[in-house]
CSV table of C-alpha atoms and ligand atoms in Angstrom, one decimal:
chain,number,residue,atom,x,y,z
A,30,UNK,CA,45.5,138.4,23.5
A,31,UNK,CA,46.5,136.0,20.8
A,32,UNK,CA,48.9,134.2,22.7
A,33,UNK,CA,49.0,130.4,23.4
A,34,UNK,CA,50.5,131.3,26.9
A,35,UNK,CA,47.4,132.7,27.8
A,36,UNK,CA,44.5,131.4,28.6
A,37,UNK,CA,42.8,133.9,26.4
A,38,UNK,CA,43.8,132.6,23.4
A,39,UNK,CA,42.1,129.2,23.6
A,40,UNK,CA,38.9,130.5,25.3
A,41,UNK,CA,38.4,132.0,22.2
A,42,UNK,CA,38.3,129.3,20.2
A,43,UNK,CA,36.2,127.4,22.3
A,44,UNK,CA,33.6,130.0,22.6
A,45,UNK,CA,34.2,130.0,18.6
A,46,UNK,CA,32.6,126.5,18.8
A,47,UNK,CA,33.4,122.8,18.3
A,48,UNK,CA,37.4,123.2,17.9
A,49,UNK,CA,38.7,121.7,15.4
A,50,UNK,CA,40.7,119.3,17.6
A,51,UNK,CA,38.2,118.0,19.5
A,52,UNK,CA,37.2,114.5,18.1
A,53,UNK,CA,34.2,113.9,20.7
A,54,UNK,CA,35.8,111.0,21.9
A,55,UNK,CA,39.5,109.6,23.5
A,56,UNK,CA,42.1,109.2,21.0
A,57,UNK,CA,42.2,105.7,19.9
A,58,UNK,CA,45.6,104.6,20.5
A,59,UNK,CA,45.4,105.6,24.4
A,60,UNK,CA,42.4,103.5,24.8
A,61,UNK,CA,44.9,100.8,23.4
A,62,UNK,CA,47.0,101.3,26.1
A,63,UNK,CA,44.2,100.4,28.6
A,64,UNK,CA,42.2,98.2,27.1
A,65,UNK,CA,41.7,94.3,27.7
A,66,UNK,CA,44.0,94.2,30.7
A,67,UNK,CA,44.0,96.0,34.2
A,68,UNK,CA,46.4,98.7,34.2
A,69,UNK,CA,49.8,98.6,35.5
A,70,UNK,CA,49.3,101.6,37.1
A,71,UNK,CA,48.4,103.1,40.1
A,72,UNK,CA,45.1,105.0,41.3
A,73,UNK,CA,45.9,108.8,40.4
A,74,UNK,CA,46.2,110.3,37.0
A,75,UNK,CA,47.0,114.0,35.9
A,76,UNK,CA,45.3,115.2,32.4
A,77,UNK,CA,47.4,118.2,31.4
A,78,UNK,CA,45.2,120.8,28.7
A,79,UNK,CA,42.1,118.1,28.8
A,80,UNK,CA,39.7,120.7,26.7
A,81,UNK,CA,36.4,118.6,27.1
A,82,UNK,CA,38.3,115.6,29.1
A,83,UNK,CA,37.6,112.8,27.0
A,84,UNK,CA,40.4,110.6,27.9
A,85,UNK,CA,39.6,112.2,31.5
A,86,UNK,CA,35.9,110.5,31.7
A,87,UNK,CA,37.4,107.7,30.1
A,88,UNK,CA,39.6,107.0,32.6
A,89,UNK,CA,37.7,108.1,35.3
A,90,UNK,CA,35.3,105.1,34.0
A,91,UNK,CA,37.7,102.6,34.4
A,92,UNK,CA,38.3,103.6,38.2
A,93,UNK,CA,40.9,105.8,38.3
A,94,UNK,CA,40.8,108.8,40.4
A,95,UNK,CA,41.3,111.6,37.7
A,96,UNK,CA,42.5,115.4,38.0
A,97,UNK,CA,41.7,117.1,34.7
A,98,UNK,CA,43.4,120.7,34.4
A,99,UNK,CA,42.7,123.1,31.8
A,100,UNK,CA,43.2,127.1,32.1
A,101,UNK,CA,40.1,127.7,29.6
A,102,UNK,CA,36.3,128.0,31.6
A,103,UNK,CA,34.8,126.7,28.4
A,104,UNK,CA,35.5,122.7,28.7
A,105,UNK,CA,36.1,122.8,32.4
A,106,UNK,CA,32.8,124.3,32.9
A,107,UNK,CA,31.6,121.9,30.3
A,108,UNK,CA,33.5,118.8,32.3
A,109,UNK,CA,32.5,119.4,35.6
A,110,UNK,CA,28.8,119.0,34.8
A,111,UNK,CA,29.3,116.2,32.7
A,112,UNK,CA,31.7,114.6,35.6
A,113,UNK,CA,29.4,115.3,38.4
A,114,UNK,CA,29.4,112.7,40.6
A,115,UNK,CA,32.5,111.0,39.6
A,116,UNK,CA,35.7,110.8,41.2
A,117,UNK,CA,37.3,113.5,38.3
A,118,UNK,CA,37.9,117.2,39.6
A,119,UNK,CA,37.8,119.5,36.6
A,120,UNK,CA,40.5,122.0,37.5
A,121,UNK,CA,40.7,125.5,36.0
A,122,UNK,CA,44.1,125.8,36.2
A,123,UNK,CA,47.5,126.5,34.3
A,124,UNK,CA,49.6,123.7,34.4
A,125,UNK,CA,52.9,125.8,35.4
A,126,UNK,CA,50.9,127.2,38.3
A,127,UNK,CA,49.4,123.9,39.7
A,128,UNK,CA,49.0,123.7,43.5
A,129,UNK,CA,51.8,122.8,45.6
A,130,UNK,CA,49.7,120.0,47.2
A,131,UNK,CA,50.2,118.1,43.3
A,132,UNK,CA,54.1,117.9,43.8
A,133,UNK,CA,54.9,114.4,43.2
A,134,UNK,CA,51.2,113.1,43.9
A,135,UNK,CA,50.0,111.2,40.7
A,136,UNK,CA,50.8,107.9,39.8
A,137,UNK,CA,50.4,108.3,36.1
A,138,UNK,CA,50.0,111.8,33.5
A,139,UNK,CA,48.1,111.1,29.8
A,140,UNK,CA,49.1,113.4,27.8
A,141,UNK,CA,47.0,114.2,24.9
A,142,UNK,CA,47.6,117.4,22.7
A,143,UNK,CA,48.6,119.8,25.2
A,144,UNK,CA,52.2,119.1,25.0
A,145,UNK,CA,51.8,120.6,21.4
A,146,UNK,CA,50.0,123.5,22.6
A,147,UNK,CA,52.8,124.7,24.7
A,148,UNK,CA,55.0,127.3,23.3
A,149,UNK,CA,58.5,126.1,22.1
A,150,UNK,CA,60.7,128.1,24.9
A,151,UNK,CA,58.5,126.1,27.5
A,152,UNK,CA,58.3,122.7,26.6
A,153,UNK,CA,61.5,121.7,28.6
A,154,UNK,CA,59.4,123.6,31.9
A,155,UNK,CA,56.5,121.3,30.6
A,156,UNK,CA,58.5,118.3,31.3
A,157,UNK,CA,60.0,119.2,34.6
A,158,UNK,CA,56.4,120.1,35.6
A,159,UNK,CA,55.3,116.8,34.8
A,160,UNK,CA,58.2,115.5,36.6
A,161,UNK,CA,57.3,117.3,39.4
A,162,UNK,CA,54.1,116.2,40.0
A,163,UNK,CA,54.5,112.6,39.9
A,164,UNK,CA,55.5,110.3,42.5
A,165,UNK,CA,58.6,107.8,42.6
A,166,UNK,CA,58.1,105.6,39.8
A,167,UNK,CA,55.3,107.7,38.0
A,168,UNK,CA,54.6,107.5,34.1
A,169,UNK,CA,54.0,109.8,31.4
A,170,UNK,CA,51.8,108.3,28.7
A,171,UNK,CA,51.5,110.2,26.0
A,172,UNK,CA,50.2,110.6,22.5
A,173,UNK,CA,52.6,113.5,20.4
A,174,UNK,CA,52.0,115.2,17.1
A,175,UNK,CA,54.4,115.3,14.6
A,176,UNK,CA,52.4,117.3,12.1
A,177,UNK,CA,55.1,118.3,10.5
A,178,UNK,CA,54.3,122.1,10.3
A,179,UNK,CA,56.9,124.5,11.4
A,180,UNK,CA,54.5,127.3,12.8
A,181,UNK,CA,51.6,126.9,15.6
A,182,UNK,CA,50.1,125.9,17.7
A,183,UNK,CA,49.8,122.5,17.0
A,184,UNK,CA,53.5,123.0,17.7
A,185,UNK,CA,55.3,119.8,15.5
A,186,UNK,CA,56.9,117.1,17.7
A,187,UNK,CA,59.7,114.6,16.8
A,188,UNK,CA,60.8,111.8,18.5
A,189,UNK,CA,64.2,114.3,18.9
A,190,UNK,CA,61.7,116.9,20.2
A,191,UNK,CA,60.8,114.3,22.9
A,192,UNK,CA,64.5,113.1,23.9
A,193,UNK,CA,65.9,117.1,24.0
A,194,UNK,CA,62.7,117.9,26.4
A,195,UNK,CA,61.5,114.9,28.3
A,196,UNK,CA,65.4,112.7,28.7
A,197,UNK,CA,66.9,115.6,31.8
A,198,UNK,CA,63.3,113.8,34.1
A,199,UNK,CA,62.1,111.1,32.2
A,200,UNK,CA,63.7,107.7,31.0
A,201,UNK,CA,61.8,106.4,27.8
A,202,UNK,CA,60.3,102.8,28.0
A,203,UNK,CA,58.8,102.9,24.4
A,204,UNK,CA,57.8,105.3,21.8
A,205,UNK,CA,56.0,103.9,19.0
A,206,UNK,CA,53.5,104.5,15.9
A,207,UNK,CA,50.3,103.5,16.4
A,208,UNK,CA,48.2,102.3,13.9
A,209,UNK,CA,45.1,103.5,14.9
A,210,UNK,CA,45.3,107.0,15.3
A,211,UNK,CA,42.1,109.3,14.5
A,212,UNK,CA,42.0,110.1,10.4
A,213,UNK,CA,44.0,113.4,9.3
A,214,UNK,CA,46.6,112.5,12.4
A,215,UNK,CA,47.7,108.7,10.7
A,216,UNK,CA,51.1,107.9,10.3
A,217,UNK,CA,51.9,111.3,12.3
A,218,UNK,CA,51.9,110.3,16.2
A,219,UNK,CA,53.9,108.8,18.7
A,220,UNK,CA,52.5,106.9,21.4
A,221,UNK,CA,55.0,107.3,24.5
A,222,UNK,CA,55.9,105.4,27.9
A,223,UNK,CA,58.4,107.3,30.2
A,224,UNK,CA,58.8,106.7,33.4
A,225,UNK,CA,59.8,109.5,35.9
A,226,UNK,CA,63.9,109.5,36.6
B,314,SAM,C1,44.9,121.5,21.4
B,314,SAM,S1,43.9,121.6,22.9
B,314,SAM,C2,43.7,119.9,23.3
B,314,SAM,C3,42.6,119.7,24.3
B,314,SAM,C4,42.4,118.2,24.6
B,314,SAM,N1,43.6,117.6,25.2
B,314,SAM,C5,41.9,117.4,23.4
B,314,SAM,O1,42.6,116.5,22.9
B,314,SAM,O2,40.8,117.7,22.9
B,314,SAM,C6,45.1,122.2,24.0
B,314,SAM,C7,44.4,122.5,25.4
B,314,SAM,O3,45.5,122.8,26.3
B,314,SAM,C8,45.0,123.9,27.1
B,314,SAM,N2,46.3,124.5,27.6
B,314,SAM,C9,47.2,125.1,26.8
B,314,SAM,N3,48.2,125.6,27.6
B,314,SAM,C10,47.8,125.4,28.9
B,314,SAM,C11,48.4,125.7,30.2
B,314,SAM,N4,49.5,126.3,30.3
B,314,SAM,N5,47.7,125.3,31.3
B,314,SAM,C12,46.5,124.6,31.2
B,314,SAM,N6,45.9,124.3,30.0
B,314,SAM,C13,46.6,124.7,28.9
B,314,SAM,C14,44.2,124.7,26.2
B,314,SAM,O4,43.3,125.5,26.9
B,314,SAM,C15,43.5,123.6,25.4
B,314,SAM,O5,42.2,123.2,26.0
């Protein structure tokens, strides 16, 4: 079914190959966010739609305990050998679905092109979900697209995007442009701090 709802639809394209939005690596301006100091935040970190997981073994490499969730086999398959051994669980799962046991559990979401992945009429179900799984005083980090396309997936989000979806569970610490974002993407993301209300 060609439907970003389904899990279908993005199995495809990773049985397709290489997708195009996979850069191999984390995206540089969340590695800013934990680089050269220890983070300010605590031990247990959600990845929502981690594809291959960079930012997941990333993390998990700097001692975090990491739950990467994807509804595609492709990457998790593709994760869990690579994380073997490490304290990541690759989780085939879709994020509206996740078990009960999650609800407020993680100290800390990254958020990395899954947000733009979700169809329009759920993004404000996206950030309840979020919400729900993080504990009092959790934080969303996240990296948002603002592509400036009107169809998708990538779906475009604006700061506005972010403030209509994210302000009824979340209160925004800063949203900014960084300046090292991967080429094609430059001058079109937001880097995001929210904090669970
Ligand atoms: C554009 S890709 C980004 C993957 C990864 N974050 C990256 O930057 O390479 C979006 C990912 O979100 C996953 N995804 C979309 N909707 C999802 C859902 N409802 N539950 C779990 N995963 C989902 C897709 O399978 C896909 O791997």
């Amino acid at each position: 079914m060609d439907d970003p709802r389904y899990s279908n639809f993005w199995q495809q394209r990773y049985e397709r190959g290489k997708p195009g939005w996979d850069k191999g690596e984390p995206a540089p301006p969340l590695l800013g966010a934990f680089a050269g100091r220890q983070p300010d935040y605590g031990g247990k970190i959600l990845v929502p739609g981690c594809g291959f997981g960079h930012e997941a073994m990333y993390l998990v490499h700097l001692g975090f305990d990491v739950v990467a969730v994807d509804f595609a086999s492709a990457p998790i398959a593709d994760l869990r050998m690579r994380a073997a051994g490490l304290s990541l669980l690759a989780l085939q799962c879709d994020i509206f679905t996740l078990p009960q046991e999650y609800s407020g559990y993680f100290d800390l979401v990254v958020e990395h092109t899954c947000f733009c992945a979700i169809p329009l009429e759920r993004r404000g179900e996206y950030a309840k979900t979020m919400a729900g799984v993080l504990g009092d005083g959790g934080q969303l980090l996240g990296l948002f697209w603002e592509l400036g396309e009107e169809d998708g997936p990538p779906f475009n989000t604006s700061p506005q995007d972010l403030h209509d979806n994210f302000d009824p569970f979340f209160i925004f610490d800063t949203i900014e442009k960084p300046d090292n974002s991967f080429p094609g993407r430059q001058d079109e993301e937001w880097l995001v701090r929210m904090t669970r209300r």
